[in-house]
PDB file of C-alpha atoms in Angstrom:
ATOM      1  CA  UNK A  28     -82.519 -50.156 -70.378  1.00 42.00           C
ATOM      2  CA  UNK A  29     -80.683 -47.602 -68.436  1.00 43.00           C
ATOM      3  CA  UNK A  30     -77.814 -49.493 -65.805  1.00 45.00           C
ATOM      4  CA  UNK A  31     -77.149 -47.749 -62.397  1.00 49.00           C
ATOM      5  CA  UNK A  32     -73.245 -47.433 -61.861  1.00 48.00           C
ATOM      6  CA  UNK A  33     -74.214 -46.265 -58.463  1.00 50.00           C
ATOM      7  CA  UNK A  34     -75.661 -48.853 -55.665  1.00 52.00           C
ATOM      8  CA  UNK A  35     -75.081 -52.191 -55.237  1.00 59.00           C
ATOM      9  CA  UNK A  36     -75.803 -55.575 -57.857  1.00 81.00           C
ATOM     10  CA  UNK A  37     -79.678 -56.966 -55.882  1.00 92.00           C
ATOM     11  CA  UNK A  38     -80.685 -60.397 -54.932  1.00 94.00           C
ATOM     12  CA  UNK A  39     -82.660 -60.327 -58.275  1.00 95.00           C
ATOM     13  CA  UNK A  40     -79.926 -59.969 -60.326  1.00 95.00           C
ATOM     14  CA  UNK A  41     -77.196 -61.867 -59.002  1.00 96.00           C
ATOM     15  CA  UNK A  42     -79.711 -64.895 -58.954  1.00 96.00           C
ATOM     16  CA  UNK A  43     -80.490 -64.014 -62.448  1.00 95.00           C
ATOM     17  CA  UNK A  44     -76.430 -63.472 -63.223  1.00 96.00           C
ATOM     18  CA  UNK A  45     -76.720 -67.446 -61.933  1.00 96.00           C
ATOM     19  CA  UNK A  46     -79.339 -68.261 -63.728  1.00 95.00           C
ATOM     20  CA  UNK A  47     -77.972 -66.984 -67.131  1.00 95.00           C
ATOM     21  CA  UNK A  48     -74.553 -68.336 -66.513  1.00 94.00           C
ATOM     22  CA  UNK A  49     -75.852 -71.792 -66.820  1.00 92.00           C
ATOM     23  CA  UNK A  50     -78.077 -71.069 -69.477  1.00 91.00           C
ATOM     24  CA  UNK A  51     -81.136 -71.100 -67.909  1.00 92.00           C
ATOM     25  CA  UNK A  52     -83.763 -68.068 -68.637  1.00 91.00           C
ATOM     26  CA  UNK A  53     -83.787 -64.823 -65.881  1.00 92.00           C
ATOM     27  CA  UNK A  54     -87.406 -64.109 -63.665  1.00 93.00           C
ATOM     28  CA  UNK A  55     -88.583 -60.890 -62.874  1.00 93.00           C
ATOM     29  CA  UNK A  56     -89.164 -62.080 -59.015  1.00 90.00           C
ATOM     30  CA  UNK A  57     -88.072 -64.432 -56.908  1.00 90.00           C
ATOM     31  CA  UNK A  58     -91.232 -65.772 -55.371  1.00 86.00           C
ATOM     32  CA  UNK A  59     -92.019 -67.490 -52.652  1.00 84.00           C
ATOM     33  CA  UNK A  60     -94.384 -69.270 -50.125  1.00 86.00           C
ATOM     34  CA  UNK A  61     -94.526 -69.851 -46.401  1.00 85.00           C
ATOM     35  CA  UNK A  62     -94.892 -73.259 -45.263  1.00 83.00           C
ATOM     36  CA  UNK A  63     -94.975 -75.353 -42.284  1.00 79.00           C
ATOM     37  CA  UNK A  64     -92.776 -77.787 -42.071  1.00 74.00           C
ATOM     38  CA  UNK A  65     -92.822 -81.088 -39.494  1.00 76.00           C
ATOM     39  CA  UNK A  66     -92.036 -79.058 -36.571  1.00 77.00           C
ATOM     40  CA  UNK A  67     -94.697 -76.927 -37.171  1.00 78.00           C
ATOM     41  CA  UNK A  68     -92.593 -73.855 -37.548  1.00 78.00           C
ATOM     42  CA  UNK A  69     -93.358 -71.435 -40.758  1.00 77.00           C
ATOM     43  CA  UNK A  70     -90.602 -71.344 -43.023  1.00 79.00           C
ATOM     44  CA  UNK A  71     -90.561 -69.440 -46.329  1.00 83.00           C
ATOM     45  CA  UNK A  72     -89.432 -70.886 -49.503  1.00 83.00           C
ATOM     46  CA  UNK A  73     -88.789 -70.254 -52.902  1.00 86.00           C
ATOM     47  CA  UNK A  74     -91.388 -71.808 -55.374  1.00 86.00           C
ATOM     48  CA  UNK A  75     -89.444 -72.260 -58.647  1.00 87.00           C
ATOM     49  CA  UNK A  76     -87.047 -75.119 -58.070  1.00 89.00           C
ATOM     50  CA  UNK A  77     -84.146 -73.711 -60.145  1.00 91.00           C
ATOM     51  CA  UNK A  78     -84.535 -69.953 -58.907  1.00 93.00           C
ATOM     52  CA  UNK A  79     -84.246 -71.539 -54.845  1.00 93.00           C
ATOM     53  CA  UNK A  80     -81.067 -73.773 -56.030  1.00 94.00           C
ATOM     54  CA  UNK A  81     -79.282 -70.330 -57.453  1.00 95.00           C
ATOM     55  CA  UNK A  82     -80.889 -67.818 -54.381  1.00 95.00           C
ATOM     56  CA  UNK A  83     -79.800 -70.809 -51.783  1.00 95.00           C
ATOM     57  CA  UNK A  84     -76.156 -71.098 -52.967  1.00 96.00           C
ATOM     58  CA  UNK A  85     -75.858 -67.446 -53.541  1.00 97.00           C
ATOM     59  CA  UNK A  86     -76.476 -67.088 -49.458  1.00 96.00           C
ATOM     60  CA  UNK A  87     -74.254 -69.967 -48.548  1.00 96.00           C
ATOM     61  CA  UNK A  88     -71.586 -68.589 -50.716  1.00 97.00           C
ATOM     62  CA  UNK A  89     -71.822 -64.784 -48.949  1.00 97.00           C
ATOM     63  CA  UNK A  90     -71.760 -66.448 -45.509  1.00 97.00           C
ATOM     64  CA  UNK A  91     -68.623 -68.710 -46.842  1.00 97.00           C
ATOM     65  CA  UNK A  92     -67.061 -65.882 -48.400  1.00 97.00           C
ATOM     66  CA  UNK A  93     -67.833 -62.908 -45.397  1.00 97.00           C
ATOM     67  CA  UNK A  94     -66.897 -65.472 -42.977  1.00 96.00           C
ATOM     68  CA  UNK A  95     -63.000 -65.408 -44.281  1.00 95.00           C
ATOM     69  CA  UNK A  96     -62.905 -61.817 -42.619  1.00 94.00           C
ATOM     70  CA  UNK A  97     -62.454 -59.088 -44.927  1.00 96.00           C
ATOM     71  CA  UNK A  98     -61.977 -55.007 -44.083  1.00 94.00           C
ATOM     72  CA  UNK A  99     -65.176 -54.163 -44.936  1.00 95.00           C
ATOM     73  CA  UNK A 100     -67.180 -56.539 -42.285  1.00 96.00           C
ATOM     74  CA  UNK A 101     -64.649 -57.063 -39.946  1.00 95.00           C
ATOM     75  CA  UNK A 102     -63.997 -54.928 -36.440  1.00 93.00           C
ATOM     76  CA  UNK A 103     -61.794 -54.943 -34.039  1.00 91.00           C
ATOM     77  CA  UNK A 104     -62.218 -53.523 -29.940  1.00 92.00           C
ATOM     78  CA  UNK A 105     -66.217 -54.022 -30.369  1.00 94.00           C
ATOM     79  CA  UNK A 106     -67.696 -53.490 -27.019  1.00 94.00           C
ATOM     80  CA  UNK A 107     -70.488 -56.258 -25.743  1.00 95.00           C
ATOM     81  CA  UNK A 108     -72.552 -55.313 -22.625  1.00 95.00           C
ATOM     82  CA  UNK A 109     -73.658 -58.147 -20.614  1.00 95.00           C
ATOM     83  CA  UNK A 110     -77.354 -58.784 -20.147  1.00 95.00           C
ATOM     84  CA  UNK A 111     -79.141 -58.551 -16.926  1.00 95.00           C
ATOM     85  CA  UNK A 112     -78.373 -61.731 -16.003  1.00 95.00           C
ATOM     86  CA  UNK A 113     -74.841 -61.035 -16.769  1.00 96.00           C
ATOM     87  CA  UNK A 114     -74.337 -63.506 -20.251  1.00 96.00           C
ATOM     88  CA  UNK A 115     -73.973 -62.084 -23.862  1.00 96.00           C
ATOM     89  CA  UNK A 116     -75.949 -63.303 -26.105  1.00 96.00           C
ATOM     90  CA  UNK A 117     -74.330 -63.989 -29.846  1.00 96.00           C
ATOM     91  CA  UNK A 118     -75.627 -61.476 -31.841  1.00 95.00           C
ATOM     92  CA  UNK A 119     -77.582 -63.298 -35.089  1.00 94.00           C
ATOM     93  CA  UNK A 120     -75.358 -61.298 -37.839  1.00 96.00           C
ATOM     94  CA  UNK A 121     -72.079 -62.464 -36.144  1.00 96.00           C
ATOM     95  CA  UNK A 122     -70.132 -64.956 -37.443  1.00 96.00           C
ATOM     96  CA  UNK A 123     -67.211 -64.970 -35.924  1.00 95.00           C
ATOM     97  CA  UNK A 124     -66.308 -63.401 -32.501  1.00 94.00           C
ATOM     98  CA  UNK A 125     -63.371 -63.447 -30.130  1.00 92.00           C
ATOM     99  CA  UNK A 126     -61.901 -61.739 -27.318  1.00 92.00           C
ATOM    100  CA  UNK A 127     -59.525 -58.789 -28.311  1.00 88.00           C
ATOM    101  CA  UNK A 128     -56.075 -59.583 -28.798  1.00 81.00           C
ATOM    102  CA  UNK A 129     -55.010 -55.819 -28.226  1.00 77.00           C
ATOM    103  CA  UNK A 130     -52.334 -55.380 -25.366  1.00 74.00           C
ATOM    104  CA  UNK A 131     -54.571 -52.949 -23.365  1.00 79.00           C
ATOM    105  CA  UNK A 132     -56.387 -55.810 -22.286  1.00 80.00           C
ATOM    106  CA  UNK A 133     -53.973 -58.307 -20.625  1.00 77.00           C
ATOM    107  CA  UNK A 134     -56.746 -60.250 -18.303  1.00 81.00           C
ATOM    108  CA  UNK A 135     -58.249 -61.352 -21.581  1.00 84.00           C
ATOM    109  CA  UNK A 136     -54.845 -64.238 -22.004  1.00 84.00           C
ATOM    110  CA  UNK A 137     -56.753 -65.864 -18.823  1.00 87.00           C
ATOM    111  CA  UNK A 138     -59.823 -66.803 -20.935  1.00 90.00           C
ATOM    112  CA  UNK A 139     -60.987 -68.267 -23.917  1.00 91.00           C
ATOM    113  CA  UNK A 140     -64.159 -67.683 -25.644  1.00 92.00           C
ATOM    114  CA  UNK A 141     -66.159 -69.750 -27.672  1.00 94.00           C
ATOM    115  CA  UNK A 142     -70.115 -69.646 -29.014  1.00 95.00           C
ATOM    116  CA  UNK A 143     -72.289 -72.075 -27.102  1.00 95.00           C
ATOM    117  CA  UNK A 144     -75.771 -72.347 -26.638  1.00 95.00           C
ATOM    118  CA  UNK A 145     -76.288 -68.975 -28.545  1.00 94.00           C
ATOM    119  CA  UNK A 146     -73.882 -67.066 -25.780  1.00 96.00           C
ATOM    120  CA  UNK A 147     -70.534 -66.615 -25.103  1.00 95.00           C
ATOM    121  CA  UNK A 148     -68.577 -68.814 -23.323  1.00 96.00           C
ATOM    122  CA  UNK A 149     -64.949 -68.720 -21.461  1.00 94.00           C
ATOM    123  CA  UNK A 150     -63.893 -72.524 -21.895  1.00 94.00           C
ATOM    124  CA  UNK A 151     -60.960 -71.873 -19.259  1.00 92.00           C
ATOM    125  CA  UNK A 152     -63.078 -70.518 -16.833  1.00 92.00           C
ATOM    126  CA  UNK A 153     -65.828 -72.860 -17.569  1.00 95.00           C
ATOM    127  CA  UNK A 154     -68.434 -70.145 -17.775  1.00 94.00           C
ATOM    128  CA  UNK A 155     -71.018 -67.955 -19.316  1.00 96.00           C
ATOM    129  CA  UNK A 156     -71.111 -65.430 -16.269  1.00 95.00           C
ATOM    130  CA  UNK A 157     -69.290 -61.894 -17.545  1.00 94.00           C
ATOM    131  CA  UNK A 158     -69.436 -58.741 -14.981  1.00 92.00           C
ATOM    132  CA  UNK A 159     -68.128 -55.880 -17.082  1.00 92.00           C
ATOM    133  CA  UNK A 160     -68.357 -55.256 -20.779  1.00 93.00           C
ATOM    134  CA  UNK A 161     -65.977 -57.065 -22.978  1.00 93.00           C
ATOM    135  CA  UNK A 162     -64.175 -55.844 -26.327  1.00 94.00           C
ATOM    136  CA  UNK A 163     -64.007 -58.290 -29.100  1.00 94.00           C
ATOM    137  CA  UNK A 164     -62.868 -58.988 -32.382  1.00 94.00           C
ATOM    138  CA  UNK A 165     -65.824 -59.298 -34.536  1.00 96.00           C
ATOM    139  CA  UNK A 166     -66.640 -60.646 -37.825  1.00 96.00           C
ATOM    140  CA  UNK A 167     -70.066 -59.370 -39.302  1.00 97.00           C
ATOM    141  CA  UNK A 168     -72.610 -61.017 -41.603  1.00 97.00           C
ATOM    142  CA  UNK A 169     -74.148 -58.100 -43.960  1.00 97.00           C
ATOM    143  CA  UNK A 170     -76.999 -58.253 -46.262  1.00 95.00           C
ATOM    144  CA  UNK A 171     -76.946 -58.297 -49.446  1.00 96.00           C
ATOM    145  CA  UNK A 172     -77.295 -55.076 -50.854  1.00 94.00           C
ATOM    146  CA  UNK A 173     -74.797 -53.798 -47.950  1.00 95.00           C
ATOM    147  CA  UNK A 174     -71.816 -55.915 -49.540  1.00 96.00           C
ATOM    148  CA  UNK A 175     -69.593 -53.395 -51.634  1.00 96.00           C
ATOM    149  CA  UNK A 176     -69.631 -54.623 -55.495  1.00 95.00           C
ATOM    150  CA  UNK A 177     -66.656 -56.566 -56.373  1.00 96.00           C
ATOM    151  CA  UNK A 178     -66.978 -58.772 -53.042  1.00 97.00           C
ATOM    152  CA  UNK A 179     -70.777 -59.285 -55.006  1.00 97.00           C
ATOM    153  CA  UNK A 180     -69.751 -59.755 -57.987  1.00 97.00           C
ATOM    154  CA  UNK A 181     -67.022 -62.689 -56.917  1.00 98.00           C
ATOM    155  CA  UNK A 182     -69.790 -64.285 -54.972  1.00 98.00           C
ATOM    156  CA  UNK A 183     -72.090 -64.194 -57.336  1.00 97.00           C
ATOM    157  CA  UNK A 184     -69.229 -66.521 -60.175  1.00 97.00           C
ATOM    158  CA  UNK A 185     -68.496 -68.666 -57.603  1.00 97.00           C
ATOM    159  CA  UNK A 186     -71.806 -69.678 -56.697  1.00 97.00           C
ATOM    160  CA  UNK A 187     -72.608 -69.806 -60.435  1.00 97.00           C
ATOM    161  CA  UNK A 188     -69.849 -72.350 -60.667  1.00 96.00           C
ATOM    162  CA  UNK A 189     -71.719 -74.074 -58.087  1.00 96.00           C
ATOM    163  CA  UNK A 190     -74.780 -74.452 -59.525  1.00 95.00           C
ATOM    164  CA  UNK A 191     -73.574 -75.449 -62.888  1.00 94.00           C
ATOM    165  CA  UNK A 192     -71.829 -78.253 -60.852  1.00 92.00           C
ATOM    166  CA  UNK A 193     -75.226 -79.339 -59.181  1.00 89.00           C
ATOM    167  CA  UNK A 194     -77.695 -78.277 -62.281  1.00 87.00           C
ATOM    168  CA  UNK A 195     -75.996 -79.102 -65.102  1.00 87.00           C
ATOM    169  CA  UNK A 196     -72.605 -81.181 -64.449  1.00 85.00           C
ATOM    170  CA  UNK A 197     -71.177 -80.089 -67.901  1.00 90.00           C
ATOM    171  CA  UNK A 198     -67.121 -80.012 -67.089  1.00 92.00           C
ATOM    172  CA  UNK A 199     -66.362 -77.421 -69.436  1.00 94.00           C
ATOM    173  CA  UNK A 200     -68.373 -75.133 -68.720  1.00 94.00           C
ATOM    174  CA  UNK A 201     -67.957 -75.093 -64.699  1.00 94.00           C
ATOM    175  CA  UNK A 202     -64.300 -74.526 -65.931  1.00 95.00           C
ATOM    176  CA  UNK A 203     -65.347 -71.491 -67.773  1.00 95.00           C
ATOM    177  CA  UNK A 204     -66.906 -70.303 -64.629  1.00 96.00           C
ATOM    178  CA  UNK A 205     -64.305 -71.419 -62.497  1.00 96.00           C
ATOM    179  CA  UNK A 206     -62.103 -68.901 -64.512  1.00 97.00           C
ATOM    180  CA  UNK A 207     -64.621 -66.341 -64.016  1.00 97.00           C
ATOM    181  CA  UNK A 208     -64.175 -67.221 -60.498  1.00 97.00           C
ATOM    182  CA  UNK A 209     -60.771 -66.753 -60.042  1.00 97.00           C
ATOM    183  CA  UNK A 210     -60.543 -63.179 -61.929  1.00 98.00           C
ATOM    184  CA  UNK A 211     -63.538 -62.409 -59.703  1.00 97.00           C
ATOM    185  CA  UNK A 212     -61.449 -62.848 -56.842  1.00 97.00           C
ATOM    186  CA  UNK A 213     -58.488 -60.831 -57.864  1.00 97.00           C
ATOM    187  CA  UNK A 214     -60.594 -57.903 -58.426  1.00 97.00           C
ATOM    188  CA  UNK A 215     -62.080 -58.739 -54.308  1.00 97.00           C
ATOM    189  CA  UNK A 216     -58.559 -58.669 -53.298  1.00 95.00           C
ATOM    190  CA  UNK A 217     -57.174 -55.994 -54.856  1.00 94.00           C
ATOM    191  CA  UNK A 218     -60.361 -54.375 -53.459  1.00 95.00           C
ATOM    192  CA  UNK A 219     -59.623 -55.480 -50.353  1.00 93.00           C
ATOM    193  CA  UNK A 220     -55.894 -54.543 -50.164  1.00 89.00           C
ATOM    194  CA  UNK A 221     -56.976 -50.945 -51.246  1.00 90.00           C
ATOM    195  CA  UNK A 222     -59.292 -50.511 -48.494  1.00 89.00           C
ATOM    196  CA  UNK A 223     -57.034 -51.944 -46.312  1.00 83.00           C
ATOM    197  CA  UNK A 224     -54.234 -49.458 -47.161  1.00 76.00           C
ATOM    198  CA  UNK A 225     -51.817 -52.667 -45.851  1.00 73.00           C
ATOM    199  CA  UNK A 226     -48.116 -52.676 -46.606  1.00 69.00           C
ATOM    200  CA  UNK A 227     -45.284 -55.910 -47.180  1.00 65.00           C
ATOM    201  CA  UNK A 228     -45.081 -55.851 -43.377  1.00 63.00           C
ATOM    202  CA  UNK A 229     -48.358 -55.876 -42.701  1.00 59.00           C
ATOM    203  CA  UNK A 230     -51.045 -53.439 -41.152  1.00 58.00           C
ATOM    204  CA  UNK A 231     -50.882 -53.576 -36.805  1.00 55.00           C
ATOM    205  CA  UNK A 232     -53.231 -51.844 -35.012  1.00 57.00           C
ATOM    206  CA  UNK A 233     -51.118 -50.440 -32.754  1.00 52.00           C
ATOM    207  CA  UNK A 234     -46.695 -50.031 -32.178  1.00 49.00           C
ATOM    208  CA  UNK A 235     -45.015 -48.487 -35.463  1.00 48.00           C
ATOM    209  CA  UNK A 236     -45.366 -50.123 -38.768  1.00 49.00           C
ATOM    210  CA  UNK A 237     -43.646 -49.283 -41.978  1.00 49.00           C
ATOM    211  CA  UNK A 238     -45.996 -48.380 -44.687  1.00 46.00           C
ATOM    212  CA  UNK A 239     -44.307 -48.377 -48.919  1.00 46.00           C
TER     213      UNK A 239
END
């Protein structure tokens, strides 16, 4: 078989990366089935037990890992257009948000913005109510096959160390994958300090910087 060194690692095989990593044997799907659960909402599940431990922790690992902010999912100065009933409503792939900090917008020291009830809120002002558009500091939540490789591939050890911890509780080999783990993670940060072309004083987004 023929590897790709274009494109991004899928859901299939990161789960299966898990999977192997803990010596359990790779599917060719990841199946699953909607049920209805005692609120009587549909919710859709993975069927084989060990396949929905490794897909479940590989999701709560991206959202762990993509919520630290890094340069690929995270934006500064986005603009958010109140509704008509003037509110913003927290956008479902947003996991972190926050008023600008850029000097342009001075009013913005008078409030403080939280997520509550699924909008944004100004807890100084005691308020959901916004009358103009708003620029923000935003940190995304991507899909999976929109994540660029090495911030994949350190997700996918350290939620292999994860499930070894909860599958099979053998010491020496989470440690194993714990050093996995770690190596995994210099290669996302050196990844990330390429992209972010940032220097020993820092990267500012505005004033004058020095750059080595």
């Amino acid at each position: 078989m023929l590897y790709s060194t274009t494109g991004s690692k899928t859901e299939l095989q990161a789960v299966n990366q898990i999977l192997a990593s803990v010596g359990q044997a790779p599917v060719t799907s990841i199946d699953t089935e909607t049920i209805t659960d005692q609120n009587g909402n549909s919710v859709t599940v993975v069927t084989n037990p060990d396949v929905a431990i490794a897909y479940d922790t590989l999701w709560e690992v991206s959202r762990e890992v993509q919520g630290e902010g890094w340069t690929f999912n995270k934006e500064y100065n986005y603009t958010f257009t109140p509704d008509n009933n003037d509110e913003i409503l927290w956008p479902n792939n947003v996991l972190q948000m926050d008023l600008s900090d850029d000097p342009r917008y001075i009013s913005y020291r008078e409030k403080d913005t939280v997520k509550r009830n699924g909008k944004l809120y100004d807890r100084m002002n005691h308020t959901y109510t916004w009358t103009e558009p708003v620029y923000c500091d935003v940190t995304w939540f991507f899909e999976w096959e929109d994540l660029p490789s090495p911030i994949q591939d350190y997700i996918t050890c350290k939620a292999a160390a994860i499930v070894s911890s909860r599958l099979v509780g053998d010491p020496t080999q989470y440690q194993i994958l714990q050093q996995k783990e770690a190596y995994a993670r210099a290669v996302a940060m050196e990844y990330e300090c390429n992209q972010g072309d940032f220097s020993m004083f820092g990267y500012p987004r505005q004033g004058t910087y020095y750059k080595n």
